[in-house]
Short mmCIF file of C-alpha atoms in Angstrom, two decimals:
data_model
loop_
_atom_site.label_atom_id
_atom_site.label_comp_id
_atom_site.label_asym_id
_atom_site.label_seq_id
_atom_site.Cartn_x
_atom_site.Cartn_y
_atom_site.Cartn_z
CA MET A 1 46.21 -4.50 -26.39
CA ASN A 2 49.85 -5.52 -26.16
CA ILE A 3 52.76 -4.96 -23.64
CA PHE A 4 54.10 -1.86 -25.47
CA ARG A 5 50.84 -0.10 -25.84
CA LEU A 6 50.10 -0.91 -22.21
CA PHE A 7 53.51 0.46 -21.02
CA GLY A 8 53.04 3.67 -23.38
CA ASP A 9 49.94 4.64 -21.77
CA LEU A 10 51.12 3.96 -18.16
CA SER A 11 54.25 5.81 -18.98
CA HIS A 12 52.07 8.69 -20.46
CA LEU A 13 49.77 8.47 -17.34
CA ALA A 14 52.85 8.69 -15.19
CA ALA A 15 54.34 12.05 -17.18
CA ILE A 16 50.89 13.50 -16.53
CA ALA A 17 50.84 12.66 -12.71
CA ILE A 18 54.62 13.46 -12.45
CA LEU A 19 53.77 17.15 -13.80
CA LEU A 20 50.68 17.55 -11.75
CA LEU A 21 52.51 16.55 -8.56
CA LYS A 22 55.61 18.85 -9.24
CA ILE A 23 53.50 21.99 -9.63
CA TRP A 24 51.22 20.97 -6.76
CA LYS A 25 53.88 20.09 -4.29
CA THR A 26 56.29 22.88 -5.31
CA ARG A 27 53.26 25.23 -5.72
CA SER A 28 55.37 26.67 -8.66
CA CYS A 29 55.33 25.91 -12.56
CA ALA A 30 58.80 27.29 -13.09
CA GLY A 31 60.50 25.50 -16.00
CA VAL A 32 57.19 24.50 -17.38
CA SER A 33 55.83 25.42 -20.61
CA GLY A 34 52.10 26.55 -20.29
CA LYS A 35 51.93 26.49 -24.27
CA THR A 36 52.93 22.84 -24.46
CA GLN A 37 50.29 21.87 -21.87
CA LEU A 38 47.81 24.06 -23.63
CA LEU A 39 48.71 22.37 -27.01
CA PHE A 40 48.30 18.73 -25.33
CA ALA A 41 45.08 19.64 -23.90
CA VAL A 42 43.92 20.93 -27.50
CA CYS A 43 45.18 17.46 -28.66
CA PHE A 44 43.10 15.52 -26.06
CA ILE A 45 39.93 17.31 -26.75
CA THR A 46 40.29 17.16 -30.43
CA ARG A 47 41.07 13.53 -30.36
CA TYR A 48 38.43 12.34 -28.03
CA ILE A 49 35.84 14.39 -29.22
CA ASP A 50 33.64 11.54 -29.53
CA LEU A 51 33.37 11.48 -25.73
CA PHE A 52 31.34 14.64 -26.14
CA LEU A 53 29.33 13.87 -29.10
CA HIS A 54 27.78 10.34 -28.66
CA PHE A 55 28.49 9.70 -24.83
CA VAL A 56 28.16 5.83 -24.63
CA SER A 57 27.43 5.15 -21.25
CA LEU A 58 29.26 1.87 -21.25
CA TYR A 59 32.30 2.57 -18.92
CA ASN A 60 35.37 0.82 -20.23
CA THR A 61 39.07 1.45 -19.24
CA GLU A 62 39.44 3.30 -22.59
CA LYS A 63 36.62 5.86 -21.91
CA VAL A 64 38.04 6.39 -18.41
CA MET A 65 41.54 6.95 -19.47
CA LYS A 66 40.27 9.48 -22.15
CA LEU A 67 38.42 11.31 -19.30
CA ILE A 68 41.44 11.09 -17.07
CA TYR A 69 43.73 12.67 -19.82
CA ILE A 70 41.28 15.59 -20.70
CA SER A 71 40.56 16.36 -17.13
CA ALA A 72 44.26 16.16 -15.94
CA SER A 73 45.64 18.12 -18.99
CA VAL A 74 42.87 21.05 -18.39
CA PHE A 75 43.63 20.98 -14.68
CA THR A 76 47.28 21.41 -15.39
CA CYS A 77 46.62 24.39 -17.45
CA TYR A 78 44.25 25.64 -14.74
CA LEU A 79 47.37 25.41 -12.35
CA ILE A 80 49.73 27.02 -14.66
CA PHE A 81 47.65 30.09 -15.97
CA PHE A 82 45.39 30.61 -12.74
CA LYS A 83 46.37 29.09 -9.53
CA PHE A 84 50.10 29.53 -9.86
CA LYS A 85 50.02 32.23 -12.65
CA ALA A 86 52.99 34.14 -10.61
CA THR A 87 55.34 31.51 -11.05
CA TYR A 88 54.69 30.99 -14.94
CA ASP A 89 57.81 31.85 -16.78
CA GLY A 90 56.00 33.71 -19.55
CA ASN A 91 59.26 35.40 -20.88
CA HIS A 92 61.11 32.29 -21.43
CA ASP A 93 57.83 30.32 -22.66
CA SER A 94 57.91 32.39 -25.83
CA MET A 95 57.93 29.95 -28.91
CA ARG A 96 54.94 30.93 -31.07
CA ALA A 97 52.27 28.06 -30.68
CA GLU A 98 50.49 29.52 -33.98
CA PHE A 99 53.54 28.40 -35.84
CA LEU A 100 52.75 24.64 -34.65
CA ILE A 101 48.84 25.00 -34.59
CA VAL A 102 48.42 26.52 -38.06
CA PRO A 103 50.65 24.04 -40.08
CA ALA A 104 48.99 21.13 -38.01
CA ALA A 105 45.70 22.08 -38.99
CA GLY A 106 46.68 22.70 -42.85
CA LEU A 107 48.44 19.39 -43.12
CA ALA A 108 45.32 17.65 -41.42
CA CYS A 109 43.12 19.29 -44.32
CA LEU A 110 45.73 17.99 -46.85
CA ILE A 111 46.77 14.37 -45.53
CA ASN A 112 44.03 12.47 -43.98
CA THR A 113 42.27 9.00 -44.32
CA LYS A 114 38.95 10.56 -44.98
CA PHE A 115 38.16 14.18 -45.31
CA ASP A 116 35.34 14.39 -42.59
CA ALA A 117 35.11 16.40 -39.48
CA ILE A 118 35.95 13.80 -36.87
CA GLU A 119 38.98 12.22 -39.05
CA ILE A 120 40.20 15.88 -39.69
CA LEU A 121 40.21 16.61 -35.85
CA TRP A 122 41.78 13.40 -35.02
CA THR A 123 44.47 13.67 -37.69
CA PHE A 124 45.02 17.34 -36.49
CA SER A 125 45.57 16.19 -32.98
CA ILE A 126 48.01 13.60 -34.09
CA TYR A 127 49.97 16.25 -35.95
CA LEU A 128 49.79 18.72 -33.09
CA GLU A 129 50.77 16.16 -30.59
CA ALA A 130 54.10 15.50 -32.60
CA VAL A 131 55.26 18.84 -32.14
CA ALA A 132 53.42 19.98 -29.01
CA ILE A 133 56.50 19.35 -27.04
CA LEU A 134 58.77 22.03 -28.67
CA PRO A 135 57.64 24.88 -26.59
CA GLN A 136 58.91 22.99 -23.56
CA LEU A 137 62.13 21.90 -25.17
CA PHE A 138 62.63 25.51 -26.33
CA LEU A 139 62.02 26.94 -22.77
CA ILE A 140 64.64 24.38 -21.47
CA SER A 141 67.28 25.83 -24.15
CA LYS A 142 66.37 29.35 -23.14
CA THR A 143 66.64 28.98 -19.38
CA GLY A 144 69.61 26.50 -20.07
CA GLU A 145 68.55 24.07 -17.57
CA ALA A 146 65.69 21.82 -16.40
CA GLU A 147 64.86 20.72 -12.92
CA THR A 148 65.41 16.88 -12.15
CA ILE A 149 61.64 16.37 -11.57
CA THR A 150 60.72 18.16 -14.87
CA SER A 151 63.33 15.82 -16.59
CA HIS A 152 61.56 12.70 -15.43
CA TYR A 153 58.48 14.25 -16.67
CA LEU A 154 60.09 14.74 -20.00
CA PHE A 155 61.51 11.20 -20.26
CA ALA A 156 58.22 9.78 -19.32
CA GLN A 157 56.43 11.77 -21.98
CA GLY A 158 58.89 10.88 -24.64
CA SER A 159 58.98 7.15 -23.78
CA TYR A 160 55.22 6.69 -24.03
CA ARG A 161 55.18 7.67 -27.89
CA ALA A 162 58.55 5.58 -28.17
CA LEU A 163 56.87 2.68 -26.88
CA TYR A 164 53.87 3.24 -29.21
CA ILE A 165 56.25 2.93 -32.11
CA LEU A 166 57.02 -0.61 -30.68
CA ASN A 167 53.39 -1.15 -30.28
CA TRP A 168 52.85 -0.17 -33.94
CA ILE A 169 55.73 -2.43 -35.16
CA TYR A 170 53.79 -5.53 -33.11
CA ARG A 171 50.60 -4.63 -34.42
CA TYR A 172 52.00 -4.52 -38.11
CA HIS A 173 53.85 -7.91 -37.66
CA TYR A 174 50.92 -9.83 -35.83
CA GLU A 175 47.61 -7.90 -36.89
CA SER A 176 48.83 -6.44 -40.14
CA HIS A 177 47.22 -3.11 -38.48
CA VAL A 178 48.83 -0.29 -39.67
CA ASP A 179 48.03 3.47 -39.57
CA THR A 180 50.51 5.48 -41.35
CA ILE A 181 49.74 9.01 -40.25
CA ALA A 182 49.97 8.04 -36.71
CA ILE A 183 53.35 6.05 -37.22
CA VAL A 184 54.96 8.68 -39.11
CA ALA A 185 53.87 11.67 -36.60
CA GLY A 186 54.84 9.45 -33.88
CA VAL A 187 58.19 8.89 -35.24
CA VAL A 188 58.79 12.71 -35.67
CA GLN A 189 57.49 13.17 -32.31
CA THR A 190 59.95 10.84 -30.67
CA ILE A 191 62.95 11.91 -32.84
CA LEU A 192 62.28 15.30 -31.28
CA TYR A 193 63.30 13.76 -27.65
CA CYS A 194 66.45 12.30 -28.98
CA ASP A 195 69.14 14.77 -27.69
CA PHE A 196 67.14 15.21 -24.50
CA PHE A 197 67.08 11.46 -23.98
CA TYR A 198 70.82 11.76 -24.59
CA LEU A 199 70.94 14.28 -21.72
CA TYR A 200 68.68 12.44 -19.53
CA ILE A 201 70.79 9.12 -19.96
CA THR A 202 74.05 10.51 -19.46
CA LYS A 203 73.12 13.02 -16.60
CA VAL A 204 70.02 12.66 -14.49
CA VAL A 205 70.63 9.02 -14.31
CA LYS A 206 73.75 9.65 -12.67
CA GLY A 207 72.16 12.05 -10.51
CA GLN A 208 73.25 15.38 -12.30
CA LYS A 209 71.01 18.08 -13.41
CA ILE A 210 70.70 18.87 -16.70
CA VAL A 211 72.30 22.13 -17.84
CA LEU A 212 72.53 22.90 -21.31
CA PRO A 213 75.64 25.07 -22.70
CA ALA A 214 74.03 28.53 -22.38
CA ASP B 1 43.09 -2.57 -48.56
CA CYS B 2 39.67 -2.71 -46.81
CA ARG B 3 41.17 -2.89 -43.37
CA LYS B 4 38.55 -1.01 -41.08
CA GLN B 5 39.95 2.22 -39.92
CA THR B 6 39.52 1.68 -36.30
CA LYS B 7 40.53 4.17 -33.60
CA ASP B 8 41.31 1.73 -31.09
CA GLU B 9 44.46 3.57 -29.62
CA LEU B 10 44.85 6.54 -27.22
#
């Protein structure tokens, strides 16, 4: 574990917590893409499938973190699609998730390190996570604005994988550990946040709200 | 390279 991965995981936890708090406190999921949250839940379940298969009772932080990620993302989907369904902005959350899931699944079958079920599921989860934020960014571009709290969520979510890139550089240099698939997908994922990062740094930091030119 | 493929990241 290095400082980059530690802060990356903390940033990821913060993102999940910020979103849960926003929905719970405002009792509304306006401006939140339910599809992105569903895709994240699928990512966690397919990536941490080993938790369900051989549930090793030894409780270390990694197992606890995985359980937190899965339960928090499933609970977030429950809030969006059931509890606060009335506030879900379905017509703006209109990016076809199939266009992200099918290519990720296809690519996972073509480009992977080992052709076995667990590895394919893990690879699918990595590819899907890289594009899972697209419905959320698409929704913001359709509504033309993002609530400040949602911007903080996106900033934390984008920073997590950006910090992981630093972690991979660190591990390559000091541990000669490299996982090309995760690195390439992580770079693509972070690039997708670039224009949002620019808006966040130039606007939200100064206390303004993000409003996109309609 | 025979580095073990460990999934030790979240």
